[in-house]
mmCIF file of C-alpha atoms in Angstrom:
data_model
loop_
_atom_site.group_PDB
_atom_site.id
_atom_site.type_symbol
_atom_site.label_atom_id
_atom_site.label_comp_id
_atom_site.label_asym_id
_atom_site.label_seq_id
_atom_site.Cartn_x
_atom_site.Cartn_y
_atom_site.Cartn_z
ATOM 1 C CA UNK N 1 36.905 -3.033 -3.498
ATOM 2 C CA UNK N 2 33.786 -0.922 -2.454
ATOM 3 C CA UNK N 3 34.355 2.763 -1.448
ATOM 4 C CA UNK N 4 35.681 3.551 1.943
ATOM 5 C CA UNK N 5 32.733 5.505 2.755
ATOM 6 C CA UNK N 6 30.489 2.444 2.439
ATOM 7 C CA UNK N 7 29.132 1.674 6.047
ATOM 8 C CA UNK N 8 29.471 -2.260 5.376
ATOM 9 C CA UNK N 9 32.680 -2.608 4.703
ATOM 10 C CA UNK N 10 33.998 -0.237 7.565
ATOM 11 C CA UNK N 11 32.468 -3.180 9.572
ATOM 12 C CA UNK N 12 34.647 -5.476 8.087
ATOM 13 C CA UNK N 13 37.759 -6.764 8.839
ATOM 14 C CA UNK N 14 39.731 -6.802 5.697
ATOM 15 C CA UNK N 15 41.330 -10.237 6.730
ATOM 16 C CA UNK N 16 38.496 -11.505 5.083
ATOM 17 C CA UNK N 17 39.490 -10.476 1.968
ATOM 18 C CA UNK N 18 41.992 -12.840 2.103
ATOM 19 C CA UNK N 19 40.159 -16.011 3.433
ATOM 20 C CA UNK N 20 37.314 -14.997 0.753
ATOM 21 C CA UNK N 21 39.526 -15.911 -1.891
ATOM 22 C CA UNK N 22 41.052 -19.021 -0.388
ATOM 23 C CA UNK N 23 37.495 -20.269 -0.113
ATOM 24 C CA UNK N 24 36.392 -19.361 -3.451
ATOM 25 C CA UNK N 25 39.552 -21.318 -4.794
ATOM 26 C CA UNK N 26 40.142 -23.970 -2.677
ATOM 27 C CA UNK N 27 36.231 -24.561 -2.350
ATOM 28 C CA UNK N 28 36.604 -26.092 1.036
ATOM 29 C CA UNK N 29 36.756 -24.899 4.310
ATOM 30 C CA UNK N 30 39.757 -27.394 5.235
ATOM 31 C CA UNK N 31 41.760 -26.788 2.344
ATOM 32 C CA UNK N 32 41.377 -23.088 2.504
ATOM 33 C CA UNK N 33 42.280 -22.932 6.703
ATOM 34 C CA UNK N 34 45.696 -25.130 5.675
ATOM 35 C CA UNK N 35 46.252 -22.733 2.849
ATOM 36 C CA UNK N 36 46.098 -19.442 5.741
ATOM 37 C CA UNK N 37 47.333 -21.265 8.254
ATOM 38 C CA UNK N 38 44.234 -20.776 10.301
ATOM 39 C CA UNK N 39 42.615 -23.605 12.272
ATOM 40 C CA UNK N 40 39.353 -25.168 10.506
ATOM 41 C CA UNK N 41 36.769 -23.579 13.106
ATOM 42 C CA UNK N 42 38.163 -20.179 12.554
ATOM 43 C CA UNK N 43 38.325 -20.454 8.731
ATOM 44 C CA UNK N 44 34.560 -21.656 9.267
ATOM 45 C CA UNK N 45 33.378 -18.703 11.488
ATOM 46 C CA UNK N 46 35.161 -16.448 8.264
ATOM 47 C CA UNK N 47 32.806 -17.968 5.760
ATOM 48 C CA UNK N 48 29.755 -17.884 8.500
ATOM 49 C CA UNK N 49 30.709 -13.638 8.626
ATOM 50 C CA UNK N 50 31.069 -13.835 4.550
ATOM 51 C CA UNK N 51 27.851 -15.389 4.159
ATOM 52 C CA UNK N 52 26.110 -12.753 6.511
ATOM 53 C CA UNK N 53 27.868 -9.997 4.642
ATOM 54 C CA UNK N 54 26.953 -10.710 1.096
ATOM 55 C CA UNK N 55 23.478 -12.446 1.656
ATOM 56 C CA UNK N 56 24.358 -15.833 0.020
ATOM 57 C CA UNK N 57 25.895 -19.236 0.373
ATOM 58 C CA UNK N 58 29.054 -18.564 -1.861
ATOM 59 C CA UNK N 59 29.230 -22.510 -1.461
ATOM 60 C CA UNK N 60 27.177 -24.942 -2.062
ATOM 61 C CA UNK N 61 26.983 -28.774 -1.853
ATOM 62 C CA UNK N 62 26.591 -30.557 -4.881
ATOM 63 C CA UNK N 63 27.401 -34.283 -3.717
ATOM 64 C CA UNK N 64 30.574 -34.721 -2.180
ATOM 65 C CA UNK N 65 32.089 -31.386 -3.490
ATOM 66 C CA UNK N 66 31.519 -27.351 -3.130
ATOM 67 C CA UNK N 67 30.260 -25.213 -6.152
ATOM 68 C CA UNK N 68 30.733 -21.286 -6.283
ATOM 69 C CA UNK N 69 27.351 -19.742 -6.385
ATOM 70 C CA UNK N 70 27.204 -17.244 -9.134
ATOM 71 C CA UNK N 71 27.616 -14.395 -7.201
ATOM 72 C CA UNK N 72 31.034 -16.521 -5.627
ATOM 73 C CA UNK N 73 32.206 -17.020 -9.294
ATOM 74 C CA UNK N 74 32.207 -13.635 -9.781
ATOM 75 C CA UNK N 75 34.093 -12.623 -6.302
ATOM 76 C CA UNK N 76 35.908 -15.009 -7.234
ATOM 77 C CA UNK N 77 38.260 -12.883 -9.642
ATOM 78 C CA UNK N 78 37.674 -10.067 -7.640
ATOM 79 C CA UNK N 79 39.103 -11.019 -4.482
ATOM 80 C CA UNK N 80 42.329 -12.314 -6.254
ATOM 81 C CA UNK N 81 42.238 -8.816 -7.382
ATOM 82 C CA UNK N 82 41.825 -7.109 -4.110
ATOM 83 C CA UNK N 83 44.034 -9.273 -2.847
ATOM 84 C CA UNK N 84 46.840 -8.466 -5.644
ATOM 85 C CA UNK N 85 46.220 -4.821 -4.573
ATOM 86 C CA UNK N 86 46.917 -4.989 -0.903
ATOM 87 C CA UNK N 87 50.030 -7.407 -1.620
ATOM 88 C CA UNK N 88 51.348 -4.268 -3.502
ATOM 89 C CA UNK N 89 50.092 -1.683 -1.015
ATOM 90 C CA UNK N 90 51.135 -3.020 2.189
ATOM 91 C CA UNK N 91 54.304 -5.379 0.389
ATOM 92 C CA UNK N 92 55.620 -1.840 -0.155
ATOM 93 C CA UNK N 93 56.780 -1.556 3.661
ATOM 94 C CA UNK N 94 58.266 -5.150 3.360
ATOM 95 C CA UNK N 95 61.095 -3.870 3.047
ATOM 96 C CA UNK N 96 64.385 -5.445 5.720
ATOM 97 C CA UNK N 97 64.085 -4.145 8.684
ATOM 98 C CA UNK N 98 66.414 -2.331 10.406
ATOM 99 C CA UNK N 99 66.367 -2.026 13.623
ATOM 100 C CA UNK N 100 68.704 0.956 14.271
ATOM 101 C CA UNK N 101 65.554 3.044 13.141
ATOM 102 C CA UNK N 102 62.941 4.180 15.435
ATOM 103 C CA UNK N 103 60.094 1.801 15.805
ATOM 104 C CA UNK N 104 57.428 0.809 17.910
ATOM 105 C CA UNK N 105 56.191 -2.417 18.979
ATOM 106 C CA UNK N 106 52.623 -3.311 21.191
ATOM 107 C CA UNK N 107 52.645 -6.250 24.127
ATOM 108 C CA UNK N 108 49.304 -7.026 26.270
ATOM 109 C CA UNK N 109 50.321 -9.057 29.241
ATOM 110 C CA UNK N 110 49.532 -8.802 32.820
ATOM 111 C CA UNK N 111 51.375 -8.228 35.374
ATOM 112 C CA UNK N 112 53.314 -11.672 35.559
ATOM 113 C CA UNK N 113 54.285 -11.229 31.958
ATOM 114 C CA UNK N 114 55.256 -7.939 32.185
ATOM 115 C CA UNK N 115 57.381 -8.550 35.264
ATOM 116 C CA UNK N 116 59.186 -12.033 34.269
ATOM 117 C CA UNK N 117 59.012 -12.016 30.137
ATOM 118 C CA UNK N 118 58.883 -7.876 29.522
ATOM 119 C CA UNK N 119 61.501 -7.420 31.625
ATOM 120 C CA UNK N 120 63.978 -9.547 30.090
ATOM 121 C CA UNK N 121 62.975 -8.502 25.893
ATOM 122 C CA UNK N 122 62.972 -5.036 26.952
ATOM 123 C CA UNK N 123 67.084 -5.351 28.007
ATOM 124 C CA UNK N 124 67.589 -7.558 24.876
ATOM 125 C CA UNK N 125 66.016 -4.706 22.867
ATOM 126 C CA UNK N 126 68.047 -1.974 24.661
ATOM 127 C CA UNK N 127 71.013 -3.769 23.731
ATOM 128 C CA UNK N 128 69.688 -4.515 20.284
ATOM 129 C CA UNK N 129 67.950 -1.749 19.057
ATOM 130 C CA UNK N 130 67.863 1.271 21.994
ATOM 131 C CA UNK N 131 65.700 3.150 19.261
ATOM 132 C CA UNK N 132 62.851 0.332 19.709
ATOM 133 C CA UNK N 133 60.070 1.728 22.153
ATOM 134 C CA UNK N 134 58.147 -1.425 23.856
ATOM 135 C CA UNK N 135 54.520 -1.059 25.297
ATOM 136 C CA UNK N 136 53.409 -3.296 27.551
ATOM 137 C CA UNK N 137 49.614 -2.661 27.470
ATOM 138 C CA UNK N 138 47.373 -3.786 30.145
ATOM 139 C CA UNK N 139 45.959 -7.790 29.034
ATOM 140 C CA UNK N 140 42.075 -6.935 29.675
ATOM 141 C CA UNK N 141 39.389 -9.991 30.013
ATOM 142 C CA UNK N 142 37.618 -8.152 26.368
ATOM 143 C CA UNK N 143 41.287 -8.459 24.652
ATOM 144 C CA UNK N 144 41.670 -12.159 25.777
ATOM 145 C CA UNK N 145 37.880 -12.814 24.452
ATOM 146 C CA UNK N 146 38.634 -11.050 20.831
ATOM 147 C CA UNK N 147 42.580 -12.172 20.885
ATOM 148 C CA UNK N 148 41.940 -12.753 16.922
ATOM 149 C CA UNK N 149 40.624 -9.297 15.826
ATOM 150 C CA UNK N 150 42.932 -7.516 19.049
ATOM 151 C CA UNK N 151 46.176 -8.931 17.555
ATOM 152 C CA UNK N 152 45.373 -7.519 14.094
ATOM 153 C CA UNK N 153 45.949 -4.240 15.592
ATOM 154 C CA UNK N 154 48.965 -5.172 18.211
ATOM 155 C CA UNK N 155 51.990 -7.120 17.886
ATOM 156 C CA UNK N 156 51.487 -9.975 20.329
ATOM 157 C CA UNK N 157 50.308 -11.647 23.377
ATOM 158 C CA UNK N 158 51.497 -12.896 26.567
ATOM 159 C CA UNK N 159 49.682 -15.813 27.556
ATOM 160 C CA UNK N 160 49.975 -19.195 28.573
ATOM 161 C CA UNK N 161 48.632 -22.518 26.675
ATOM 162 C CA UNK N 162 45.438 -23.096 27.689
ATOM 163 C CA UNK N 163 43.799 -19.532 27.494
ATOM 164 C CA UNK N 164 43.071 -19.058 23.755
ATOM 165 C CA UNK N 165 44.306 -21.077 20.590
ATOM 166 C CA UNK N 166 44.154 -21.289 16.864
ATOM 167 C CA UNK N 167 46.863 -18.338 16.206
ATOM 168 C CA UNK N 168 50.277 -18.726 15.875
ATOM 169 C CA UNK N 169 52.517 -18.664 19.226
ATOM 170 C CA UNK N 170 56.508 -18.526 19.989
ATOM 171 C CA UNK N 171 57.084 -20.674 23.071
ATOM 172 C CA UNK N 172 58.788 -18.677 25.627
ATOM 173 C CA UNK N 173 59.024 -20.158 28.858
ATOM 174 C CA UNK N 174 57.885 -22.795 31.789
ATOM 175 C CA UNK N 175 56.937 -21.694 34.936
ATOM 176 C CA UNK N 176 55.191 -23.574 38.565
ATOM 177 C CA UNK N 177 52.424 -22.647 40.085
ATOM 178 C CA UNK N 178 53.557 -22.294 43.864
ATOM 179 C CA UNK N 179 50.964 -21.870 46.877
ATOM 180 C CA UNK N 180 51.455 -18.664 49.214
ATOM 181 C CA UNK N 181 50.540 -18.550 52.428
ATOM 182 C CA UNK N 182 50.801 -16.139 55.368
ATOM 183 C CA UNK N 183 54.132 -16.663 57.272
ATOM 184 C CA UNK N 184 52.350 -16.941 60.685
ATOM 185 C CA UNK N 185 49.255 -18.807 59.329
ATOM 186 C CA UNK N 186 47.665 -20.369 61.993
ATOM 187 C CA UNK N 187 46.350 -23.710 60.595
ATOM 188 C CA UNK N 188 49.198 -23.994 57.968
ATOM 189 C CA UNK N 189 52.445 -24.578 59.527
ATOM 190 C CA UNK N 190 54.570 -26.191 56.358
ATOM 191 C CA UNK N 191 53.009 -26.696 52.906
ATOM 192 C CA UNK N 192 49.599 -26.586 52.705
ATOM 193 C CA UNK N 193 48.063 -29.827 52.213
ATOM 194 C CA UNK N 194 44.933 -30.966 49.662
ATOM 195 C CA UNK N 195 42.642 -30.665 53.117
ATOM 196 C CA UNK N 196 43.677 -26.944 53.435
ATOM 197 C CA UNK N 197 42.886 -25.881 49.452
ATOM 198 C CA UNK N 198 39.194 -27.218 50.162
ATOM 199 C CA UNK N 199 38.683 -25.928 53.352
ATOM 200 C CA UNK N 200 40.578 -22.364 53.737
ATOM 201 C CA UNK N 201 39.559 -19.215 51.571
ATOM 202 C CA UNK N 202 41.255 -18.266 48.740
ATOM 203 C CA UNK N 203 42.493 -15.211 46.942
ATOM 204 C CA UNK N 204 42.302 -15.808 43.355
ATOM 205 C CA UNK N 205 43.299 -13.509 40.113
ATOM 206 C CA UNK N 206 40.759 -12.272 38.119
ATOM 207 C CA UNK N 207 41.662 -13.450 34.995
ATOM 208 C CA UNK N 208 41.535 -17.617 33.143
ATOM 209 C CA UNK N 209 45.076 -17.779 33.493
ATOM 210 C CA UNK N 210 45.016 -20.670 36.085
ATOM 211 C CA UNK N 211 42.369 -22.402 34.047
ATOM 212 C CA UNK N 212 44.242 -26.097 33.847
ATOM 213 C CA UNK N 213 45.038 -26.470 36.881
ATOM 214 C CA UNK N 214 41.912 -24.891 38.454
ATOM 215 C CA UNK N 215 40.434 -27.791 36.155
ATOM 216 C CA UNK N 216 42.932 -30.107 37.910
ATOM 217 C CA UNK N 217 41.936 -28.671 40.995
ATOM 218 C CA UNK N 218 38.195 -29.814 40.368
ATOM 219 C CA UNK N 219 38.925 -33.417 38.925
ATOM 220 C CA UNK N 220 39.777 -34.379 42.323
ATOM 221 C CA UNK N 221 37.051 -32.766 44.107
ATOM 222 C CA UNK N 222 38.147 -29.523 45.329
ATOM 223 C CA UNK N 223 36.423 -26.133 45.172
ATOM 224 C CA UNK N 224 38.010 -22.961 46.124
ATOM 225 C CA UNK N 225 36.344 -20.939 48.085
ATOM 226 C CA UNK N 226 37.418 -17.781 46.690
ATOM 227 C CA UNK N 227 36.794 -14.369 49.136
ATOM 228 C CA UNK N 228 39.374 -11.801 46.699
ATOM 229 C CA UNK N 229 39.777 -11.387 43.153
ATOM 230 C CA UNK N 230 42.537 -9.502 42.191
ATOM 231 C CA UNK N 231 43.234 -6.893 39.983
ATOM 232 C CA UNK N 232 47.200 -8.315 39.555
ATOM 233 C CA UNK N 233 49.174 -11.241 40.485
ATOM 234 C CA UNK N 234 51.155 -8.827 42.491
ATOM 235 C CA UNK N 235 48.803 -8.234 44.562
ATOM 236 C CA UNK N 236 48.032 -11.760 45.585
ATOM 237 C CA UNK N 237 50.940 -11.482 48.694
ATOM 238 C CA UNK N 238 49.818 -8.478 50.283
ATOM 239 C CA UNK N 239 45.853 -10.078 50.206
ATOM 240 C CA UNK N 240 47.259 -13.113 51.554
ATOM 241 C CA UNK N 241 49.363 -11.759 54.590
ATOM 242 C CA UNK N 242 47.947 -11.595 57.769
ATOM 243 C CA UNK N 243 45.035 -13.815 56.577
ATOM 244 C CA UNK N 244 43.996 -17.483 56.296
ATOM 245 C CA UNK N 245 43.507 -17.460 52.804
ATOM 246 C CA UNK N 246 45.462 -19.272 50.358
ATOM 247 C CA UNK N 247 46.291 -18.034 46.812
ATOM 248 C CA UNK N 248 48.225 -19.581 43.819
ATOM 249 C CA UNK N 249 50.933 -17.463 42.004
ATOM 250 C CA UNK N 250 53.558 -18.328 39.311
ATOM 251 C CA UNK N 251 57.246 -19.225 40.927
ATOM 252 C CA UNK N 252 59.073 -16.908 39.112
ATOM 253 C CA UNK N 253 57.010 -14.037 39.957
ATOM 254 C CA UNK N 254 56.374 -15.020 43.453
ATOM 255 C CA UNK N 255 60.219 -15.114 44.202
ATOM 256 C CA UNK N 256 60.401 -11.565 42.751
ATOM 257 C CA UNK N 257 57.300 -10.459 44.668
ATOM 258 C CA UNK N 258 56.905 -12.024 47.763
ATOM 259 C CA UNK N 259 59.550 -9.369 49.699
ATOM 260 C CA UNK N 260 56.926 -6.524 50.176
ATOM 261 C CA UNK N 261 54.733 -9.080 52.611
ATOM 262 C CA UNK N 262 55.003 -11.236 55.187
ATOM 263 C CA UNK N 263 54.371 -14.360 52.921
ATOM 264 C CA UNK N 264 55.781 -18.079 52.250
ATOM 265 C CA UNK N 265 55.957 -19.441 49.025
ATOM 266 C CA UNK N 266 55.339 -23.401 49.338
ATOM 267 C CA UNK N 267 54.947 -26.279 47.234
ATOM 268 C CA UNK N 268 51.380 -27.557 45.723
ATOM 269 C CA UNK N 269 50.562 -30.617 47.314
ATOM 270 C CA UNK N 270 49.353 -32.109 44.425
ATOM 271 C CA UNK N 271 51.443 -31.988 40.615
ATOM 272 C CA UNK N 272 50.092 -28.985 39.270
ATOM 273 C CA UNK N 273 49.990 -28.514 35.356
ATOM 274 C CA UNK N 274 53.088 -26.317 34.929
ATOM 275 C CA UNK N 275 52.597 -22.548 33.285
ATOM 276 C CA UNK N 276 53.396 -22.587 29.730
ATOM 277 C CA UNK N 277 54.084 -18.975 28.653
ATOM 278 C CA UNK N 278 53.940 -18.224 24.623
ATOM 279 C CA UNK N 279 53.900 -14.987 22.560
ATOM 280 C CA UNK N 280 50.439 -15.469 20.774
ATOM 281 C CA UNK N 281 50.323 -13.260 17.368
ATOM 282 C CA UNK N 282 48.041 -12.588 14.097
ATOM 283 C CA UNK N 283 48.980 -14.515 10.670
ATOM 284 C CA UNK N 284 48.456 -10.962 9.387
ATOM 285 C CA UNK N 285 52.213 -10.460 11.194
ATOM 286 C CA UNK N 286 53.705 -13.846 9.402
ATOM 287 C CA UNK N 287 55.729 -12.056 6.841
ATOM 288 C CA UNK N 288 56.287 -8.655 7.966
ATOM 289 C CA UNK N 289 60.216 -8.193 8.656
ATOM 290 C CA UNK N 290 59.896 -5.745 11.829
ATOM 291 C CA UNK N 291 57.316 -8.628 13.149
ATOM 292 C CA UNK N 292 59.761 -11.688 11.942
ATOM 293 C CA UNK N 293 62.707 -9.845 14.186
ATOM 294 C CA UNK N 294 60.683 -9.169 17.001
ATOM 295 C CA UNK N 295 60.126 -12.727 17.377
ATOM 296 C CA UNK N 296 64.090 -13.475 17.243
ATOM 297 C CA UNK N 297 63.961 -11.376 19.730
ATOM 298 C CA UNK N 298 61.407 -12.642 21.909
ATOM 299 C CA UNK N 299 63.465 -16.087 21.344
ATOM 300 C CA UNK N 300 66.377 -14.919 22.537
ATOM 301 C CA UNK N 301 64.975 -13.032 25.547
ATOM 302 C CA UNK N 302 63.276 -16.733 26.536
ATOM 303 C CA UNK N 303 66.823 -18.393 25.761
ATOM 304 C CA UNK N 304 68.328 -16.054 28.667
ATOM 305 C CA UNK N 305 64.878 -17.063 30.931
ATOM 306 C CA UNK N 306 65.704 -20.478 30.642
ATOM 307 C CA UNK N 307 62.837 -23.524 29.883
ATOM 308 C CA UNK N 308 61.787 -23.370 33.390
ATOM 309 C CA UNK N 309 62.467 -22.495 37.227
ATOM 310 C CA UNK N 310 64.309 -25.564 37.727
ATOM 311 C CA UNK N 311 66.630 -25.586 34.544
ATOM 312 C CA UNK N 312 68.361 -21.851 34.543
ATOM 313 C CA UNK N 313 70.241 -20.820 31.778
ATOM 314 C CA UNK N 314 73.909 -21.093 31.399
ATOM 315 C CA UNK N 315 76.226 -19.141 31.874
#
């Protein structure tokens, strides 16, 4: 590997070391994202960086197959090498875990996820492990938009289907998307109706977590005229109250939330794609023990959570 000090590879992200040599032995771009578990467009964007990086094609067509350029022939060796190295460097912590040690482990989530999932895995970890420390970092718009290099550095995120894709998820939980509406709203009496989402104001979070069924939403012709964005979804009752606007918020949340305003939580009048919450995280994580038991964990917190609002868990 080149020297730390070398100002082109601290630009790198030393994933690629690893999807370098997949490449260079597979020889194909579909092969090699199977091999990593990667989808085919990001194993293509990873030989789009490596060919910026090194100033050549590394493959080339010849027919219906790839050849190595020479320069690839020679990485070739080397990044089994490299690759051999940083098995034996980092496989040195791959030790089992053991979670009666102090550890920490790194959530982004908003509000919703924090509130309904976080809740719930941080009482399975106190019972668990009460030496575990859980963050639940703030989900920003710039860590959804880089989720792949962001979860190379944090353990996971909170995010339903639909937002981002091509990394590895476990499924945690349904929820509905419910309409709230001021208790004494004038032109809304009972559940609003498809008339009232196109012709009210809305109060909308400021985020792409509604992004299916604000697609719904325009399939059959309606626009929302949005007048708030909101910083949380927790916020979304108390910029409702007292106003015309409408807003859409998560069931689970909104039955935890809607007590500090003068709010009712009502049915969509149409059959809104339900909220499909996962725990995104980097293949970097796949084989890590501490990572591996986190997940059981996460699993078991979204057994207690039950599939969705309507199913509960046991008792």
């Amino acid at each position: 590997l080149p020297s730390a000090g070398d100002d082109r590879v601290t630009q790198l992200d030393f994933n690629l070391v690893t999807a370098l040599r997949a490449l260079l032995e597979e020889r194909s771009v579909t092969r090699a994202a199977a091999r990593l578990g990667l989808s085919q467009p990001a194993m293509s964007a990873a030989l789009a960086r490596l060919r910026r990086h090194y100033g050549d094609p590394l493959l080339t067509r010849a027919g219906n197959v790839y050849v190595l350029t020479p320069l690839a022939a020679v990485l070739r060796e080397r990044s089994a090498a490299a690759c051999d190295l940083l098995e034996q460097v980092f496989g040195a912590q791959a030790a089992a875990f053991d979670p009666s040690l102090p550890r920490d482990f790194t959530l982004a989530c908003t509000d919703h996820g924090a509130a309904v999932f976080g809740a719930e895995l941080a009482r399975v970890l106190h019972e668990r492990a009460p030496n575990v420390r859980l963050h639940l970092r703030h989900l920003s718009p710039t860590l959804v938009e880089n989720a792949a290099t962001a979860l190379s550095t944090i353990d996971g995120m909170l995010l339903p289907h639909g937002v981002i894709e091509n990394l590895p998820t476990v499924e945690l939980y349904q929820d509905r998307w419910m309409c709230l509406v001021a208790d004494d709203h004038p032109d809304v009496p009972g559940p609003p109706t498809l008339d009232d989402l196109n012709r009210l104001p809305w109060v909308a979070y400021q985020g792409d977590h509604d992004v299916l069924v604000a697609r719904q939403l325009s399939m059959m012709g309606i626009s929302r005229r949005t007048e708030v964005y909101a910083p949380t979804f927790q916020s979304l009752p108390l910029l409702v109250e007292r106003t015309r606007r409408l807003a859409l918020m998560q069931e689970r949340l909104a039955r935890l939330s809607v007590g500090a305003a003068r709010v009712r939580v009502e049915p969509c009048p149409f059959p809104a794609v339900p909220v499909r919450m996962a725990l995104w995280w980097h293949p970097v994580h796949r084989h890590d023990p501490a990572h591996v038991w986190l997940r059981d964990r996460a699993e078991e917190a979204a057994r207690v959570l039950g599939g969705s609002p309507d199913h509960p868990p046991a008792e």
